[in-house]
mmCIF file of C-alpha atoms and ligand atoms in Angstrom:
data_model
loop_
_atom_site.group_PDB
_atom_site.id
_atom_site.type_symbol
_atom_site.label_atom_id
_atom_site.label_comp_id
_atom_site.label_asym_id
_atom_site.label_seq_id
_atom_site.Cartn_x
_atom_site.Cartn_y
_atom_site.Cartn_z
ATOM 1 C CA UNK A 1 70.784 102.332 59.235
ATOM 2 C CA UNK A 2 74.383 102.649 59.978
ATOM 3 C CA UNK A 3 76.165 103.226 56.492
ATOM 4 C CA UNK A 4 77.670 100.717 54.287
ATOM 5 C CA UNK A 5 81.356 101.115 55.558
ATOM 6 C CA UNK A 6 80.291 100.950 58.331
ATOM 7 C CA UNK A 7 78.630 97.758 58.565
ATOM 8 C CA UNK A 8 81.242 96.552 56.398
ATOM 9 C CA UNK A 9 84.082 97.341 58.588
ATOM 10 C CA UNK A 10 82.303 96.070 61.727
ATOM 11 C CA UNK A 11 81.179 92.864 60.392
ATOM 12 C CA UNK A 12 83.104 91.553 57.614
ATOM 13 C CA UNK A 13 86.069 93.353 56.684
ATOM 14 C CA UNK A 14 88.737 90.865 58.708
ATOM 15 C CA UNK A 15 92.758 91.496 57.813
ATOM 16 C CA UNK A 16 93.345 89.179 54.990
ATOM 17 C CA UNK A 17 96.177 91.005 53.424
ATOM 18 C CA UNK A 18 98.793 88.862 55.239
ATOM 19 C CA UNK A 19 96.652 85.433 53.382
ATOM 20 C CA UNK A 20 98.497 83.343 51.166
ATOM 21 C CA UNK A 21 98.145 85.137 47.709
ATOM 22 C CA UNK A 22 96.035 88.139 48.735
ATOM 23 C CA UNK A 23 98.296 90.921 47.660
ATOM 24 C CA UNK A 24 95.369 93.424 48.772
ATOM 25 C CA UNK A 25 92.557 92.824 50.405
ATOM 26 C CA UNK A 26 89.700 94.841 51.300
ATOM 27 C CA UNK A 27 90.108 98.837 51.179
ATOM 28 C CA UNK A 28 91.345 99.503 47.408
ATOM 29 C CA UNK A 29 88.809 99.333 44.634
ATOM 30 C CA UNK A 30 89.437 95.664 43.924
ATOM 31 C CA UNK A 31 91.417 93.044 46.110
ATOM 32 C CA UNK A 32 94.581 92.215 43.867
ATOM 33 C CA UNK A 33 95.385 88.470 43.968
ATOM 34 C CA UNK A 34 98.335 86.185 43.329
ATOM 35 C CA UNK A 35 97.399 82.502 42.287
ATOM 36 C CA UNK A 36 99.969 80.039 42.538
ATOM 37 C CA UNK A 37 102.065 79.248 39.506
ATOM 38 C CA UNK A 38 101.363 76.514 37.648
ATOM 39 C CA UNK A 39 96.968 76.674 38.386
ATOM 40 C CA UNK A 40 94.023 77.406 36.934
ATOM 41 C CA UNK A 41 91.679 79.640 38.774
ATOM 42 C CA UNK A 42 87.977 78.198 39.264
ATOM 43 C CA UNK A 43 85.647 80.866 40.115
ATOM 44 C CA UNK A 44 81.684 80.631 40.545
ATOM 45 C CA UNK A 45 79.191 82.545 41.835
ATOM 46 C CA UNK A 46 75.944 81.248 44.102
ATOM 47 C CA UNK A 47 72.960 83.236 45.373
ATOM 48 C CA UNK A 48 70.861 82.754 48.258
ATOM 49 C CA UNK A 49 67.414 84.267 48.420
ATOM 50 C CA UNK A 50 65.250 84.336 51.907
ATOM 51 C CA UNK A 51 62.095 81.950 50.988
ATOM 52 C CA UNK A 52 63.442 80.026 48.422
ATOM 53 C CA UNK A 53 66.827 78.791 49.558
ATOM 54 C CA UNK A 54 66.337 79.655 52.930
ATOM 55 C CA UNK A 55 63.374 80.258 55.709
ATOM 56 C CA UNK A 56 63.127 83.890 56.609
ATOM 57 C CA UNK A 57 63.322 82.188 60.478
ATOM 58 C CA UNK A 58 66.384 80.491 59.922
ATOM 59 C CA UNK A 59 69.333 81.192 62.591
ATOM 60 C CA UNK A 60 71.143 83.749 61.105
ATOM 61 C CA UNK A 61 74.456 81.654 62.230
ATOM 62 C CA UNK A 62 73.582 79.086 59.620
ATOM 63 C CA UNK A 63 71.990 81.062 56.723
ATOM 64 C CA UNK A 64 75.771 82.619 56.876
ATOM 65 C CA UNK A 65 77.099 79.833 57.051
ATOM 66 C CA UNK A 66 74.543 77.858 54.227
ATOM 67 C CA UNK A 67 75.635 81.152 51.873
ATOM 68 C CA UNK A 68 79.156 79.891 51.289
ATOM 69 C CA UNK A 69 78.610 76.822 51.750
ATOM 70 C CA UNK A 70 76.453 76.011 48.765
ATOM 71 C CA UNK A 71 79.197 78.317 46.760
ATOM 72 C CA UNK A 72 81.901 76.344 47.662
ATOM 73 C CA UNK A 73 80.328 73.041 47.169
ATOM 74 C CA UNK A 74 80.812 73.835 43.094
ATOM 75 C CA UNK A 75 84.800 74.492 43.767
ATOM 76 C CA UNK A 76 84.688 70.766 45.364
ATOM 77 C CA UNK A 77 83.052 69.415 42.305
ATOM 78 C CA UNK A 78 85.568 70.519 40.356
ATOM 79 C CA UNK A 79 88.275 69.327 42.805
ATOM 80 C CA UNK A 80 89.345 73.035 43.452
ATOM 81 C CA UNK A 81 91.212 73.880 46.469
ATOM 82 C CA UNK A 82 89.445 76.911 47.545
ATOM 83 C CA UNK A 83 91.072 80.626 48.106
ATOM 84 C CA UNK A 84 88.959 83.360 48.333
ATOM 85 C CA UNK A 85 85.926 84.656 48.312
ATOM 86 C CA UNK A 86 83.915 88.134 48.135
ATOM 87 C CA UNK A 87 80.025 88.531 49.326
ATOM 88 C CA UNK A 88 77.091 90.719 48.219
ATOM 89 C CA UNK A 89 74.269 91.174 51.031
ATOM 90 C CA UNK A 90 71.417 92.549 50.313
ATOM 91 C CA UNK A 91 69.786 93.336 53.465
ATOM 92 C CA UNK A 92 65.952 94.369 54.729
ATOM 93 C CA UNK A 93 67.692 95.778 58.061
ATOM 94 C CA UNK A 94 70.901 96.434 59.895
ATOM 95 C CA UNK A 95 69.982 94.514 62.927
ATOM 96 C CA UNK A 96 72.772 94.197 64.536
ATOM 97 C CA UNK A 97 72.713 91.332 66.961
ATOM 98 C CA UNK A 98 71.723 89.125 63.143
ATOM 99 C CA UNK A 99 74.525 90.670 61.330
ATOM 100 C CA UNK A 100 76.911 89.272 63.916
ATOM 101 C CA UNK A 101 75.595 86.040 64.114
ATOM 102 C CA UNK A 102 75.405 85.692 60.531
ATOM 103 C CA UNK A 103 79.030 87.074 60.502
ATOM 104 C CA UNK A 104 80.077 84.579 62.655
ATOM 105 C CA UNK A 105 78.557 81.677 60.736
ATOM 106 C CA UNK A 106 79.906 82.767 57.402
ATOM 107 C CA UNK A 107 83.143 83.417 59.000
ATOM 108 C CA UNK A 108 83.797 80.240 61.043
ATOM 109 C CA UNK A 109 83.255 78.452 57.578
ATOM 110 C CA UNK A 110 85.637 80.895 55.903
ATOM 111 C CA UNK A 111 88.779 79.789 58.582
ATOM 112 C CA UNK A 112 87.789 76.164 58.527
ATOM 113 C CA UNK A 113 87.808 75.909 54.601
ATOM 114 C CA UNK A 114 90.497 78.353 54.293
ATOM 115 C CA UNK A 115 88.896 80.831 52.570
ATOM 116 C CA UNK A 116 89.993 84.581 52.778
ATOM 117 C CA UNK A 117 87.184 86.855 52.542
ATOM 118 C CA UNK A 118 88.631 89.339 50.047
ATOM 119 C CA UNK A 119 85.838 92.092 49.163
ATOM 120 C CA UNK A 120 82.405 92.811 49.463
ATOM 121 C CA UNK A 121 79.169 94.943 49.088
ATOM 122 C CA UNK A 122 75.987 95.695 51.407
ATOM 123 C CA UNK A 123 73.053 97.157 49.679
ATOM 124 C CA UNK A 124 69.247 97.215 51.047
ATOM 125 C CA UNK A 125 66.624 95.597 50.277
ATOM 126 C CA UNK A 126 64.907 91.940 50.466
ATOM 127 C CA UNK A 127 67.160 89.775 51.820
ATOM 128 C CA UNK A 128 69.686 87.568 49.654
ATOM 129 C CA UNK A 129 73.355 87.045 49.351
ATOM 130 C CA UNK A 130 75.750 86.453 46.305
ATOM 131 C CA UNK A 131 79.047 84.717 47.007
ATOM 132 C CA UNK A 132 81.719 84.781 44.873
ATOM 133 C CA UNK A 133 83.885 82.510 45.616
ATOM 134 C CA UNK A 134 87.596 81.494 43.651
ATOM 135 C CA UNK A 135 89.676 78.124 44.084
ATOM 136 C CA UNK A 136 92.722 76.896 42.140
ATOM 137 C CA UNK A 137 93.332 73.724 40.468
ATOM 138 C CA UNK A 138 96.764 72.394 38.699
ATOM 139 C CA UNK A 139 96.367 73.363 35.453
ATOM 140 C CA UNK A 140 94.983 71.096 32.821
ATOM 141 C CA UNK A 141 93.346 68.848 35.945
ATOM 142 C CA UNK A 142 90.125 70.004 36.888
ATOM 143 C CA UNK A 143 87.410 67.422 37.488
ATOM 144 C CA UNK A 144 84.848 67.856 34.459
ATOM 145 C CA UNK A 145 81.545 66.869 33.872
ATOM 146 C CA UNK A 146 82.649 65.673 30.579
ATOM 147 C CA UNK A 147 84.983 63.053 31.436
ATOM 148 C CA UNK A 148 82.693 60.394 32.215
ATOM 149 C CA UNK A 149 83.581 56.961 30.404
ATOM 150 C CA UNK A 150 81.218 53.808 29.887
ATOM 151 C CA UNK A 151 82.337 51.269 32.340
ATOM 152 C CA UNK A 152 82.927 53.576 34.982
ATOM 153 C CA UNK A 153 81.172 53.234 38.659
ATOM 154 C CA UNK A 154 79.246 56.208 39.456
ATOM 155 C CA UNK A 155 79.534 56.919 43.215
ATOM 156 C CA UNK A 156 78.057 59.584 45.729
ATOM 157 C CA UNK A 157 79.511 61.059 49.044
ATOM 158 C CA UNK A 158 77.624 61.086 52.016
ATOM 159 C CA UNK A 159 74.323 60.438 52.578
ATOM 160 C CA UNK A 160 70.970 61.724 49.982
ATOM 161 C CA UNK A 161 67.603 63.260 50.822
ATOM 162 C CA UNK A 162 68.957 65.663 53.913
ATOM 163 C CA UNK A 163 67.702 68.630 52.383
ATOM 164 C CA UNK A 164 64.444 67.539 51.333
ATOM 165 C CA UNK A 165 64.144 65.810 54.915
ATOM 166 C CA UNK A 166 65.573 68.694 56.703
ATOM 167 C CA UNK A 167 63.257 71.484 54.633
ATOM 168 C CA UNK A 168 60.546 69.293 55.467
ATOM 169 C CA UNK A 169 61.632 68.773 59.407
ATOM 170 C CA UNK A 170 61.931 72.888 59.558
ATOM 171 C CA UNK A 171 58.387 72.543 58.123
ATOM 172 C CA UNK A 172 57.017 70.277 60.895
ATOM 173 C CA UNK A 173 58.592 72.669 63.660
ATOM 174 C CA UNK A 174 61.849 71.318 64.279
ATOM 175 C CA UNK A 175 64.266 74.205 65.272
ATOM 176 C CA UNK A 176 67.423 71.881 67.170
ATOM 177 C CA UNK A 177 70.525 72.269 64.771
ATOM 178 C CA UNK A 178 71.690 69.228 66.074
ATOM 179 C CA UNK A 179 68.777 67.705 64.231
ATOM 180 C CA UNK A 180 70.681 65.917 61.670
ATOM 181 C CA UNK A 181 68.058 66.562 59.017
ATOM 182 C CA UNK A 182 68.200 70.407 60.009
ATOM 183 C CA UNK A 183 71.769 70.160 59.689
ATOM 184 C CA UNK A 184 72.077 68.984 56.316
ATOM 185 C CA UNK A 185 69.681 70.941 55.397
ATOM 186 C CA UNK A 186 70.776 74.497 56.681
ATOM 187 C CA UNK A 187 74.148 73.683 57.300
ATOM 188 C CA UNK A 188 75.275 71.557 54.782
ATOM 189 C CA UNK A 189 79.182 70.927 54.458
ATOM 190 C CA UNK A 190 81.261 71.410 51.446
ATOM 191 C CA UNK A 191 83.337 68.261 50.374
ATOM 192 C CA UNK A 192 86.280 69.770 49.869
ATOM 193 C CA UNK A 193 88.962 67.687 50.805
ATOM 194 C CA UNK A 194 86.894 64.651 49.061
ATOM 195 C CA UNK A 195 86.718 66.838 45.965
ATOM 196 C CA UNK A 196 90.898 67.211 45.817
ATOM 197 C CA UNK A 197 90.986 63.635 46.729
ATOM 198 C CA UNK A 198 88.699 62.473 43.878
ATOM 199 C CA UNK A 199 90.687 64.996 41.298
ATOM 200 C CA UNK A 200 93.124 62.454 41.280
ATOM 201 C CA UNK A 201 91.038 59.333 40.895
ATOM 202 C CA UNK A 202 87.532 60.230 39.262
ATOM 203 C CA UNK A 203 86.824 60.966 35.368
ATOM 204 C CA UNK A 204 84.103 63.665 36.427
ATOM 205 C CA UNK A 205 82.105 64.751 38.755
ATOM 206 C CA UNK A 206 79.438 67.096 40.089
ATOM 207 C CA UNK A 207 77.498 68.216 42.827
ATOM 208 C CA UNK A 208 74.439 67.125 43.840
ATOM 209 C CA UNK A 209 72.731 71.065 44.056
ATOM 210 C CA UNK A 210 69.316 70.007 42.160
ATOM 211 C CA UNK A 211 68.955 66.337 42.866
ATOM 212 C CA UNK A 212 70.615 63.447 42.231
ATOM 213 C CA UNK A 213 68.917 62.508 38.870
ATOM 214 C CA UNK A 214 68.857 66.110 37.707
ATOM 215 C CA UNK A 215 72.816 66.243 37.968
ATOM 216 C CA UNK A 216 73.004 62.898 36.872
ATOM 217 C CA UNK A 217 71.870 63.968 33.713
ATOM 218 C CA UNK A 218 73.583 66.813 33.408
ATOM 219 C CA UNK A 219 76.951 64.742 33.840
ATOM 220 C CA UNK A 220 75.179 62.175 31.374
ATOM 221 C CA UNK A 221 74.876 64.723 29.112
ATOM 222 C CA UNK A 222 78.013 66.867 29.291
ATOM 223 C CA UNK A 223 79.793 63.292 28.793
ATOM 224 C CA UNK A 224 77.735 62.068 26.122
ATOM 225 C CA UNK A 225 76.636 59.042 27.881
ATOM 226 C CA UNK A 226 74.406 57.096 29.662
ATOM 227 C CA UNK A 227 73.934 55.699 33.745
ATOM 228 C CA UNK A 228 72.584 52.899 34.922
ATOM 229 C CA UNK A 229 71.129 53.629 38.360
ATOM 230 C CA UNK A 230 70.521 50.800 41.336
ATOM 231 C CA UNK A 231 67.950 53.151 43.362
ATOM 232 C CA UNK A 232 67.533 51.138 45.898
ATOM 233 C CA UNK A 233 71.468 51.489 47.137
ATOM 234 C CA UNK A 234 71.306 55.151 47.584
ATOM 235 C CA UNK A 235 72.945 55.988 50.845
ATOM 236 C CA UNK A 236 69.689 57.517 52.774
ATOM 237 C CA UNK A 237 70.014 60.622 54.994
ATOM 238 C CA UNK A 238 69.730 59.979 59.059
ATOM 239 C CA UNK A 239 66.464 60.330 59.960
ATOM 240 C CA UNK A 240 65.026 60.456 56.433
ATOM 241 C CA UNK A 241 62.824 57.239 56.545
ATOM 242 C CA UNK A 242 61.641 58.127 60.149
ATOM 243 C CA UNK A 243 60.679 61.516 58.974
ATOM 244 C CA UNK A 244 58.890 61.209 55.115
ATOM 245 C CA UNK A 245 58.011 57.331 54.807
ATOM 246 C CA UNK A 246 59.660 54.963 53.001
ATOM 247 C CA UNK A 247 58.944 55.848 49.901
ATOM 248 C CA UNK A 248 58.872 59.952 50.092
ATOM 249 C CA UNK A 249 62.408 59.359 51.786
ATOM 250 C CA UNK A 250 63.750 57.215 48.272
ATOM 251 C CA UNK A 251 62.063 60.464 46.442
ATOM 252 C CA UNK A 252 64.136 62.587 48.686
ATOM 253 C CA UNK A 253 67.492 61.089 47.672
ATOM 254 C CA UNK A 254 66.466 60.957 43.741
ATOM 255 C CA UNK A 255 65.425 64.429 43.224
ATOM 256 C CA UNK A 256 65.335 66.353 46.460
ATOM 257 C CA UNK A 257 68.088 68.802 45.858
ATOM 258 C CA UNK A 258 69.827 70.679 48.236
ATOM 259 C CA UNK A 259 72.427 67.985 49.114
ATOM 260 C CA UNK A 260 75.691 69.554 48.027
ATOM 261 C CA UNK A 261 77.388 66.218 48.055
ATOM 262 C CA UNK A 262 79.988 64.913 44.942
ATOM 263 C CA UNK A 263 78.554 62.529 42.470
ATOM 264 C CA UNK A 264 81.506 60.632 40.700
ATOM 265 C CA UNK A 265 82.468 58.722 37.654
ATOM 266 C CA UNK A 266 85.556 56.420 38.571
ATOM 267 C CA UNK A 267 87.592 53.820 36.194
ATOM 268 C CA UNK A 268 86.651 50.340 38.306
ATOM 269 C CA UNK A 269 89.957 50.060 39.054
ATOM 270 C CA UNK A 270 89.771 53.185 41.488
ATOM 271 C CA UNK A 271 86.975 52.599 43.322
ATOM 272 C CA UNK A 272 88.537 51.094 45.920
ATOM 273 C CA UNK A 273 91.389 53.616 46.977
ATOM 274 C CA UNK A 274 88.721 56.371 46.540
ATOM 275 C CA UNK A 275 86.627 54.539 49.025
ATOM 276 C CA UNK A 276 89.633 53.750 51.231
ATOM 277 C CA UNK A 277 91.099 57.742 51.244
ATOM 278 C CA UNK A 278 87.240 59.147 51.737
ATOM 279 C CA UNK A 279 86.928 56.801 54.958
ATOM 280 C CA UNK A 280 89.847 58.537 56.306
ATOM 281 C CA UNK A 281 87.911 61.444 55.875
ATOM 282 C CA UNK A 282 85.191 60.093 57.932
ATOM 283 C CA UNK A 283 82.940 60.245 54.511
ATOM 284 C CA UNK A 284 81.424 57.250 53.164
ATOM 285 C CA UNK A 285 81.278 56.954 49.490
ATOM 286 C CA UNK A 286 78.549 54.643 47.951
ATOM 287 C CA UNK A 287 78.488 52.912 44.365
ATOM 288 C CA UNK A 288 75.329 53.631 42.703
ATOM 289 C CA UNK A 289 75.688 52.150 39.500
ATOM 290 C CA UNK A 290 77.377 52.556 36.277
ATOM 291 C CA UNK A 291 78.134 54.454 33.184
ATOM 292 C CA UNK A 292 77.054 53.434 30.449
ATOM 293 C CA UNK A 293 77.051 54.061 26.616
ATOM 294 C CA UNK A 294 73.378 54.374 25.614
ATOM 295 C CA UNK A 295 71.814 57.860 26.685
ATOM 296 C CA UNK A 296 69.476 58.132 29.220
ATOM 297 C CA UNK A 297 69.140 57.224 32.986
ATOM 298 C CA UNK A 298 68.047 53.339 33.308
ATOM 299 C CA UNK A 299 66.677 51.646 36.395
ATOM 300 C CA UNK A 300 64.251 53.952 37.207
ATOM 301 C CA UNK A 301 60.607 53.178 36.677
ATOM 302 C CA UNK A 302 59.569 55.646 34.192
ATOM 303 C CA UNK A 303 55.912 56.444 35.618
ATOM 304 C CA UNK A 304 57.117 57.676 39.016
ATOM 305 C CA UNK A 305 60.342 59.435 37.369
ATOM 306 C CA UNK A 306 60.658 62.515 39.539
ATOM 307 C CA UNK A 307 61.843 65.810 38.234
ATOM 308 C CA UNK A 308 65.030 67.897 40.174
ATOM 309 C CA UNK A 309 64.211 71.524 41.539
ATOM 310 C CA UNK A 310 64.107 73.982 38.277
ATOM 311 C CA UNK A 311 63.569 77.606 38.821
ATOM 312 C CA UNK A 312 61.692 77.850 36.055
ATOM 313 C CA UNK A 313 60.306 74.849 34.582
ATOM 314 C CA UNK A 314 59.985 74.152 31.053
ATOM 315 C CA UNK A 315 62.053 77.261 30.050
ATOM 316 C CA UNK A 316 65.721 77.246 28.996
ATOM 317 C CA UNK A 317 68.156 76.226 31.537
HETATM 318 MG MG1 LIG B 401 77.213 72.668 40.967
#
């Protein structure tokens, strides 16, 4: 196995130092950076273990790709503009021809969101990868969970279920990552610009990472209130209905997980510029129902309540 500088140098280090705010980048003991006066950094940390976020079979291209993605989905949930980030790979192998196509898809995602790839670490063993990633926000302006309000309209980006549907598409054989299912699922796209964009309209927000009614509750709680929930609005994924059944596909976009789009709580009032600035995007945003003041998540039948992904159920979050 060719050494860890080695690897490295041939498939991640990329010149960074002459990125906005990198004062030094890779080849000192830390990168040394400069955020811009006046912000708050945002920094979290995401990692992505073969067999349980990802199939071992996956195209390397998109488990690079899916690694910072799912990272950078909690810097748009805060409305963070994202910076930099710095990866830990923990590898079986140094196969080369997967190291540059997982390069490539981790990469690619870097330029398009921006990101400079700052520092880094290869170590063997089962395969799994930590990203680090850091975004700034004007200080004082971050999108909380906590800001939720009763009367506000509780909204969702995009479309719910794809990574159930898409897990459950790999699972039936499909291997086309134009499959929008497989997409969503494996290649799922940060909402970053949406996430800025809401900063300045929503009370709070959150991504969808566990399941729709999972995080709903956890921006319930955080906010000290309640939701009422129309589940028969959700936006469905493309292909969702055709692939699970009707009512596996509604289960999909309640607690599925893996959907890494923005759940929102906006003043009335705002819905309707939010709506109008997403669209420009090309990203739909739905109304779902409401905040409300009593505790709890109404609307949903109690008896077929299904439970977001925990790692380990029953213990201590
Ligand atoms: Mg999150």
């Amino acid at each position: 196995m060719p050494s860890e500088f080695e690897l490295i140098a041939r498939f991640f280090a990329r010149p960074c130092d002459a990125e906005p705010g990198v004062v030094a980048g890779p080849g000192d003991d830390c990168a040394l950076l400069a955020p811009s006066a006046g912000s708050e950094l945002a920094v979290s940390v995401d990692t992505s273990v073969v067999d349980v976020h990802f199939p071992q079979a996956a195209p390397a291209v998109a488990i690079g790709h899916r690694a910072l993605a799912v990272a950078l989905s909690d810097l748009a949930a805060m409305g963070a503009r994202a910076r930099w980030c710095a990866l830990a790979a923990t590898l079986p192998e140094a196969d080369e021809a997967w190291l540059e196509s997982f390069a490539a898809g981790f990469h690619a995602l870097c330029r398009r969101s921006r990101v400079a790839l700052v520092g880094g670490d290869v170590t063997r063993g089962p395969l799994s990868l930590s990203v680090t990633v850091h975004g700034e926000v004007p200080a004082g302006r971050a999108l909380r969970r906590s800001g939720a309000e009763a009367g506000d309209i509780l909204a969702v980006t995009g479309a719910l279920g794809g990574g159930r549907g898409g897990l459950a598409a790999w699972r039936d054989g499909v291997r086309d990552l134009d499959d929008p299912l497989l997409r969503a699922y494996l290649l799922p796209e940060p909402r970053l610009t949406a996430g800025e964009v809401l900063r300045e309209l929503a009370h709070a927000a959150i991504d969808i990472s566990d399941g729709l009614l999972a995080d709903l509750q956890h921006l319930c709680t955080a906010s000290g209130v309640g939701a009422a929930l129309q589940p028969e609005v959700l936006p469905l994924a493309e292909g969702l209905t055709a692939r699970l059944g009707e009512a596996a596909a509604r289960e999909a976009a309640l607690a599925g997980g893996d959907d890494y789009e923005l759940l929102v709580a906006l003043p009335p009032e705002a819905l309707n510029e939010a709506v109008n600035r997403l669209q420009t995007l090309g990203l739909p945003l739905t109304p779902i129902g409401r905040v409300v003041g009593e505790p709890g998540i109404h609307g949903i039948d109690d008896s077929t309540r299904p439970t977001g992904w925990q790692h380990f159920p029953g213990g201590t979050p």
